mmCIF file of C-alpha atoms in Angstrom:
data_model
loop_
_atom_site.group_PDB
_atom_site.id
_atom_site.type_symbol
_atom_site.label_atom_id
_atom_site.label_comp_id
_atom_site.label_asym_id
_atom_site.label_seq_id
_atom_site.Cartn_x
_atom_site.Cartn_y
_atom_site.Cartn_z
ATOM 1 C CA MET A 1 45.737 -0.366 -38.324
ATOM 2 C CA LYS A 2 47.472 -3.775 -37.768
ATOM 3 C CA ASN A 3 47.850 -3.065 -34.084
ATOM 4 C CA ARG A 4 44.342 -2.363 -33.744
ATOM 5 C CA ILE A 5 43.644 -5.853 -35.398
ATOM 6 C CA ILE A 6 45.843 -7.428 -33.100
ATOM 7 C CA VAL A 7 44.173 -6.046 -29.921
ATOM 8 C CA LEU A 8 40.749 -6.952 -31.221
ATOM 9 C CA GLY A 9 42.077 -10.439 -31.506
ATOM 10 C CA PHE A 10 43.275 -10.352 -28.001
ATOM 11 C CA ALA A 11 39.907 -9.120 -26.645
ATOM 12 C CA SER A 12 38.144 -11.873 -28.678
ATOM 13 C CA MET A 13 40.301 -14.659 -27.139
ATOM 14 C CA ALA A 14 39.816 -13.096 -23.701
ATOM 15 C CA LEU A 15 35.910 -13.145 -24.266
ATOM 16 C CA VAL A 16 36.033 -16.814 -25.554
ATOM 17 C CA SER A 17 38.026 -17.793 -22.344
ATOM 18 C CA CYS A 18 35.506 -16.050 -20.024
ATOM 19 C CA ARG A 19 32.857 -18.473 -21.458
ATOM 20 C CA THR A 20 34.396 -21.559 -19.834
ATOM 21 C CA PRO A 21 31.972 -22.842 -17.263
ATOM 22 C CA LEU A 22 33.245 -22.445 -13.561
ATOM 23 C CA ASN A 23 33.294 -25.299 -11.310
ATOM 24 C CA LEU A 24 32.322 -23.904 -7.841
ATOM 25 C CA THR A 25 33.226 -26.509 -4.954
ATOM 26 C CA ASN A 26 33.381 -26.357 -1.216
ATOM 27 C CA ILE A 27 30.810 -23.548 -0.867
ATOM 28 C CA GLN A 28 30.267 -22.741 2.964
ATOM 29 C CA THR A 29 27.713 -20.355 4.440
ATOM 30 C CA GLN A 30 29.155 -17.765 6.800
ATOM 31 C CA LYS A 31 27.637 -15.800 9.614
ATOM 32 C CA ASN A 32 26.614 -12.679 8.761
ATOM 33 C CA ILE A 33 28.277 -9.769 10.623
ATOM 34 C CA SER A 34 26.464 -6.352 10.906
ATOM 35 C CA ILE A 35 28.438 -3.453 10.144
ATOM 36 C CA ALA A 36 26.814 -1.365 12.833
ATOM 37 C CA GLN A 37 28.831 -3.355 15.380
ATOM 38 C CA SER A 38 31.979 -1.600 14.072
ATOM 39 C CA ILE A 39 30.653 1.853 13.654
ATOM 40 C CA PRO A 40 31.206 4.228 16.763
ATOM 41 C CA GLU A 41 28.277 6.331 17.737
ATOM 42 C CA ASP A 42 28.648 9.752 16.901
ATOM 43 C CA GLY A 43 28.754 11.714 19.915
ATOM 44 C CA ALA A 44 27.554 15.233 18.513
ATOM 45 C CA THR A 45 24.585 13.372 16.798
ATOM 46 C CA ALA A 46 23.682 11.533 19.918
ATOM 47 C CA MET A 47 23.618 14.840 21.888
ATOM 48 C CA VAL A 48 21.328 16.509 19.500
ATOM 49 C CA ILE A 49 19.023 13.361 19.199
ATOM 50 C CA GLU A 50 19.001 12.862 23.036
ATOM 51 C CA PRO A 51 16.421 15.651 23.962
ATOM 52 C CA TYR A 52 13.933 14.489 21.542
ATOM 53 C CA LYS A 53 14.444 10.762 22.337
ATOM 54 C CA LYS A 54 13.639 11.560 26.106
ATOM 55 C CA SER A 55 10.581 13.538 25.056
ATOM 56 C CA LEU A 56 9.218 10.873 22.839
ATOM 57 C CA GLU A 57 9.908 8.281 25.522
ATOM 58 C CA SER A 58 8.178 10.190 28.137
ATOM 59 C CA GLN A 59 5.096 10.736 25.660
ATOM 60 C CA MET A 60 5.107 6.998 24.897
ATOM 61 C CA ASP A 61 4.778 6.157 28.600
ATOM 62 C CA THR A 62 1.706 8.423 29.177
ATOM 63 C CA LYS A 63 -1.287 6.724 30.559
ATOM 64 C CA ILE A 64 -4.168 6.946 28.718
ATOM 65 C CA SER A 65 -6.744 4.377 30.021
ATOM 66 C CA TYR A 66 -6.911 1.264 32.322
ATOM 67 C CA THR A 67 -8.185 -2.017 31.702
ATOM 68 C CA ASN A 68 -8.892 -4.710 34.425
ATOM 69 C CA ALA A 69 -8.733 -7.708 31.911
ATOM 70 C CA GLU A 70 -6.303 -8.405 29.153
ATOM 71 C CA LEU A 71 -7.488 -7.324 25.902
ATOM 72 C CA THR A 72 -6.706 -9.993 23.115
ATOM 73 C CA LYS A 73 -6.971 -10.507 19.494
ATOM 74 C CA GLN A 74 -7.889 -14.155 19.795
ATOM 75 C CA GLY A 75 -11.080 -15.852 19.019
ATOM 76 C CA ASP A 76 -13.923 -15.011 16.776
ATOM 77 C CA ASN A 77 -15.094 -12.397 19.292
ATOM 78 C CA SER A 78 -11.854 -11.140 20.415
ATOM 79 C CA SER A 79 -12.187 -8.550 23.363
ATOM 80 C CA LEU A 80 -9.529 -6.134 21.715
ATOM 81 C CA GLY A 81 -10.964 -6.683 18.002
ATOM 82 C CA ASN A 82 -14.636 -5.960 19.048
ATOM 83 C CA LEU A 83 -13.487 -3.050 21.151
ATOM 84 C CA LEU A 84 -11.676 -1.518 18.265
ATOM 85 C CA ALA A 85 -14.543 -2.192 15.811
ATOM 86 C CA ASP A 86 -16.696 -0.285 18.252
ATOM 87 C CA TYR A 87 -14.296 2.539 18.212
ATOM 88 C CA THR A 88 -14.218 2.516 14.419
ATOM 89 C CA LEU A 89 -17.904 2.771 14.239
ATOM 90 C CA GLN A 90 -18.202 5.514 17.058
ATOM 91 C CA GLY A 91 -15.514 7.586 15.063
ATOM 92 C CA ALA A 92 -17.328 7.227 11.759
ATOM 93 C CA LYS A 93 -20.456 8.205 13.310
ATOM 94 C CA GLU A 94 -19.012 11.356 14.949
ATOM 95 C CA TRP A 95 -17.243 12.352 11.651
ATOM 96 C CA ALA A 96 -20.671 11.590 9.700
ATOM 97 C CA ALA A 97 -22.441 13.785 12.068
ATOM 98 C CA LYS A 98 -20.077 16.940 11.257
ATOM 99 C CA ASN A 99 -20.034 16.304 7.471
ATOM 100 C CA ASN A 100 -23.631 15.710 6.507
ATOM 101 C CA VAL A 101 -23.187 12.046 5.833
ATOM 102 C CA ALA A 102 -26.244 9.687 6.507
ATOM 103 C CA LYS A 103 -25.681 7.560 9.796
ATOM 104 C CA ILE A 104 -23.172 4.671 9.802
ATOM 105 C CA ASP A 105 -24.661 1.388 9.974
ATOM 106 C CA GLY A 106 -21.704 -0.883 10.957
ATOM 107 C CA ALA A 107 -17.987 -1.399 11.061
ATOM 108 C CA VAL A 108 -15.500 -3.835 9.776
ATOM 109 C CA ILE A 109 -11.883 -3.993 10.561
ATOM 110 C CA ASN A 110 -9.112 -6.925 10.092
ATOM 111 C CA ILE A 111 -7.589 -8.860 12.862
ATOM 112 C CA GLY A 112 -4.432 -8.794 10.878
ATOM 113 C CA GLY A 113 -4.234 -4.985 11.594
ATOM 114 C CA ILE A 114 -4.126 -5.813 15.182
ATOM 115 C CA ARG A 115 -0.524 -6.550 15.786
ATOM 116 C CA THR A 116 -0.675 -7.539 19.660
ATOM 117 C CA ASN A 117 -2.607 -7.683 22.684
ATOM 118 C CA ILE A 118 -2.906 -5.135 25.488
ATOM 119 C CA GLY A 119 -2.231 -6.498 29.104
ATOM 120 C CA LYS A 120 -4.094 -6.127 32.154
ATOM 121 C CA GLY A 121 -3.467 -2.718 33.867
ATOM 122 C CA ASP A 122 -2.493 0.801 32.652
ATOM 123 C CA ILE A 123 -2.973 1.389 28.846
ATOM 124 C CA LEU A 124 -0.026 3.489 27.894
ATOM 125 C CA LEU A 125 0.215 5.491 24.548
ATOM 126 C CA ARG A 126 3.003 3.303 23.348
ATOM 127 C CA HIS A 127 0.838 0.347 23.578
ATOM 128 C CA ILE A 128 -1.733 1.807 20.866
ATOM 129 C CA TYR A 129 1.497 2.410 18.577
ATOM 130 C CA GLU A 130 2.192 -1.458 19.189
ATOM 131 C CA VAL A 131 -1.247 -2.532 18.462
ATOM 132 C CA MET A 132 -1.753 -0.289 15.471
ATOM 133 C CA PRO A 133 1.617 0.531 13.774
ATOM 134 C CA PHE A 134 0.026 1.438 10.461
ATOM 135 C CA GLU A 135 -1.215 4.619 8.978
ATOM 136 C CA ASN A 136 -4.464 3.388 7.947
ATOM 137 C CA GLU A 137 -7.242 6.108 7.333
ATOM 138 C CA LEU A 138 -10.912 5.544 8.552
ATOM 139 C CA VAL A 139 -13.268 5.420 5.406
ATOM 140 C CA ILE A 140 -16.780 5.044 4.876
ATOM 141 C CA VAL A 141 -18.271 2.846 2.156
ATOM 142 C CA LYS A 142 -21.548 3.184 0.792
ATOM 143 C CA MET A 143 -23.238 0.035 -0.349
ATOM 144 C CA THR A 144 -26.672 -1.388 -1.173
ATOM 145 C CA GLY A 145 -28.073 -4.307 0.808
ATOM 146 C CA ALA A 146 -27.736 -6.352 -2.321
ATOM 147 C CA GLN A 147 -23.955 -5.373 -2.478
ATOM 148 C CA LEU A 148 -23.483 -6.543 1.016
ATOM 149 C CA GLN A 149 -24.417 -9.900 0.302
ATOM 150 C CA ALA A 150 -20.788 -10.371 -0.927
ATOM 151 C CA MET A 151 -19.599 -9.468 2.381
ATOM 152 C CA PHE A 152 -21.766 -11.924 4.228
ATOM 153 C CA GLY A 153 -20.436 -14.587 1.647
ATOM 154 C CA TYR A 154 -16.838 -13.498 2.489
ATOM 155 C CA TYR A 155 -17.405 -14.513 6.278
ATOM 156 C CA LEU A 156 -19.158 -17.654 5.198
ATOM 157 C CA GLN A 157 -16.396 -18.727 3.100
ATOM 158 C CA THR A 158 -13.384 -17.598 5.008
ATOM 159 C CA GLN A 159 -15.032 -17.997 8.732
ATOM 160 C CA LYS A 160 -12.034 -15.419 9.561
ATOM 161 C CA ASN A 161 -12.405 -13.463 12.803
ATOM 162 C CA ASN A 162 -12.094 -9.780 11.198
ATOM 163 C CA PRO A 163 -14.060 -7.933 13.882
ATOM 164 C CA VAL A 164 -17.306 -6.326 13.228
ATOM 165 C CA SER A 165 -19.752 -3.745 14.860
ATOM 166 C CA ASN A 166 -23.352 -3.307 14.910
ATOM 167 C CA MET A 167 -23.537 -6.739 12.957
ATOM 168 C CA VAL A 168 -24.331 -10.390 13.672
ATOM 169 C CA ILE A 169 -23.238 -13.130 11.074
ATOM 170 C CA GLU A 170 -23.961 -16.569 11.874
ATOM 171 C CA THR A 171 -23.001 -19.473 9.707
ATOM 172 C CA GLU A 172 -23.647 -23.201 9.853
ATOM 173 C CA ALA A 173 -23.005 -26.207 7.489
ATOM 174 C CA GLY A 174 -21.941 -23.882 4.453
ATOM 175 C CA LYS A 175 -25.108 -21.622 4.896
ATOM 176 C CA ILE A 176 -25.753 -18.140 6.441
ATOM 177 C CA ASN A 177 -28.198 -18.421 9.238
ATOM 178 C CA LYS A 178 -28.076 -14.685 10.260
ATOM 179 C CA ALA A 179 -26.826 -11.812 8.564
ATOM 180 C CA LEU A 180 -27.962 -8.652 10.655
ATOM 181 C CA ILE A 181 -27.270 -5.044 10.657
ATOM 182 C CA ASN A 182 -28.762 -2.717 13.199
ATOM 183 C CA GLY A 183 -30.231 -5.863 14.616
ATOM 184 C CA ALA A 184 -32.242 -6.412 11.412
ATOM 185 C CA ALA A 185 -32.035 -8.488 8.233
ATOM 186 C CA VAL A 186 -30.537 -6.470 5.228
ATOM 187 C CA ASP A 187 -32.796 -4.804 2.762
ATOM 188 C CA PRO A 188 -31.375 -5.305 -0.742
ATOM 189 C CA VAL A 189 -32.564 -1.858 -1.955
ATOM 190 C CA GLN A 190 -31.603 0.199 1.155
ATOM 191 C CA ASN A 191 -28.085 1.985 1.293
ATOM 192 C CA TYR A 192 -25.838 1.179 4.104
ATOM 193 C CA PHE A 193 -22.800 3.086 5.162
ATOM 194 C CA ILE A 194 -19.952 0.854 6.400
ATOM 195 C CA ALA A 195 -17.159 2.201 8.461
ATOM 196 C CA THR A 196 -13.648 0.366 7.808
ATOM 197 C CA SER A 197 -9.975 1.179 6.811
ATOM 198 C CA ASP A 198 -8.722 2.332 3.432
ATOM 199 C CA TYR A 199 -6.567 -0.821 3.288
ATOM 200 C CA LEU A 200 -9.719 -3.028 3.418
ATOM 201 C CA ALA A 201 -11.824 -0.634 1.264
ATOM 202 C CA LEU A 202 -9.187 -0.947 -1.538
ATOM 203 C CA GLY A 203 -9.357 -4.854 -1.258
ATOM 204 C CA GLY A 204 -7.038 -5.777 1.458
ATOM 205 C CA ASP A 205 -7.405 -9.109 3.113
ATOM 206 C CA ASN A 206 -9.317 -10.347 0.064
ATOM 207 C CA MET A 207 -12.217 -7.937 0.879
ATOM 208 C CA ARG A 208 -12.880 -7.222 -2.915
ATOM 209 C CA PHE A 209 -16.477 -6.859 -2.112
ATOM 210 C CA PHE A 210 -15.932 -3.132 -1.077
ATOM 211 C CA SER A 211 -14.983 -2.204 -4.652
ATOM 212 C CA ALA A 212 -18.669 -2.450 -5.469
ATOM 213 C CA GLY A 213 -19.496 0.527 -3.217
ATOM 214 C CA GLU A 214 -18.653 4.264 -2.900
ATOM 215 C CA MET A 215 -15.729 5.101 -0.784
ATOM 216 C CA ILE A 216 -15.928 8.187 1.357
ATOM 217 C CA SER A 217 -12.583 9.486 2.722
ATOM 218 C CA THR A 218 -12.575 11.023 6.149
ATOM 219 C CA GLY A 219 -8.926 12.165 6.537
ATOM 220 C CA VAL A 220 -8.961 10.547 10.183
ATOM 221 C CA LYS A 221 -6.124 8.112 11.023
ATOM 222 C CA LEU A 222 -7.531 5.054 12.836
ATOM 223 C CA ARG A 223 -4.688 4.849 15.328
ATOM 224 C CA ASP A 224 -5.395 8.678 16.301
ATOM 225 C CA LEU A 225 -9.103 7.687 16.634
ATOM 226 C CA TYR A 226 -8.376 4.751 18.819
ATOM 227 C CA ILE A 227 -5.964 6.775 20.953
ATOM 228 C CA GLU A 228 -8.821 9.383 21.452
ATOM 229 C CA LYS A 229 -11.340 6.760 22.318
ATOM 230 C CA PHE A 230 -9.156 5.237 25.158
ATOM 231 C CA LYS A 231 -8.702 8.713 26.569
ATOM 232 C CA GLN A 232 -12.298 9.222 26.556
ATOM 233 C CA ASN A 233 -12.748 5.739 28.426
ATOM 234 C CA PRO A 234 -10.362 5.835 31.375
ATOM 235 C CA ASN A 235 -11.612 2.443 32.564
ATOM 236 C CA VAL A 236 -12.060 0.168 29.616
ATOM 237 C CA THR A 237 -14.688 -2.699 29.581
ATOM 238 C CA ALA A 238 -14.615 -5.084 26.517
ATOM 239 C CA PRO A 239 -17.810 -5.826 24.855
ATOM 240 C CA ALA A 240 -18.884 -9.399 25.418
ATOM 241 C CA ASP A 241 -21.579 -9.735 22.978
ATOM 242 C CA LEU A 242 -21.462 -12.541 20.030
ATOM 243 C CA ARG A 243 -21.045 -11.061 16.573
ATOM 244 C CA LEU A 244 -19.357 -13.691 14.554
ATOM 245 C CA ILE A 245 -20.836 -17.187 15.109
ATOM 246 C CA PHE A 246 -19.406 -19.791 13.047
ATOM 247 C CA LYS A 247 -21.180 -23.006 14.102
ATOM 248 C CA GLY A 248 -19.134 -26.172 13.540
ATOM 249 C CA LYS A 249 -15.913 -24.397 12.638
ATOM 250 C CA LYS A 250 -12.842 -26.458 12.635
#
């Protein structure tokens, strides 16, 4: 018992001594060294992977289309943005026709989901993976015209170049001049079906207005849809119409 008390006493002294504040001086940052540099390649593993690697690289270098002008994501009516918005609308219409869903009225995608441009010339499969590296799904959101007013308000407030299809949104001096779908003003009591991504439908990019509608899942991956559309269009011509018109935008 006596020995146990002595041991506890030493432990208590050690804990007290650990509470003494430490004074750190002469702290210097050092260069990080990747441990990968010191790990030799596993020859056996490399031999197993190599055929798959070559096959994948061969597939990625497959030509699927061609463009005679650079497709970019810059600007309020970007050539690549409008093209992909149109492909989104087309794909949604095709899915809707096969699944007894009412006609699709428009499409909205986000410019942030388009990661890079596509240069003039051959369009390879790898380019679409670079443009769209995400596994986003094509969804359709059913909304009334009254609910869609929040979407137009979003564009008025943000003046962000998130591409649209089959719509025209014009703003000026803090007001909406035009808010058209199918070339006509929106009817507050009519139902509209808007194609978009699951990311946006769930409120991504602050598009919380979609939560007021009814989301319809398609199971179609947007990247797969875009690949198919580029294959169907061997010579791509980007749309040149104006859809987002922010007058006086700074």
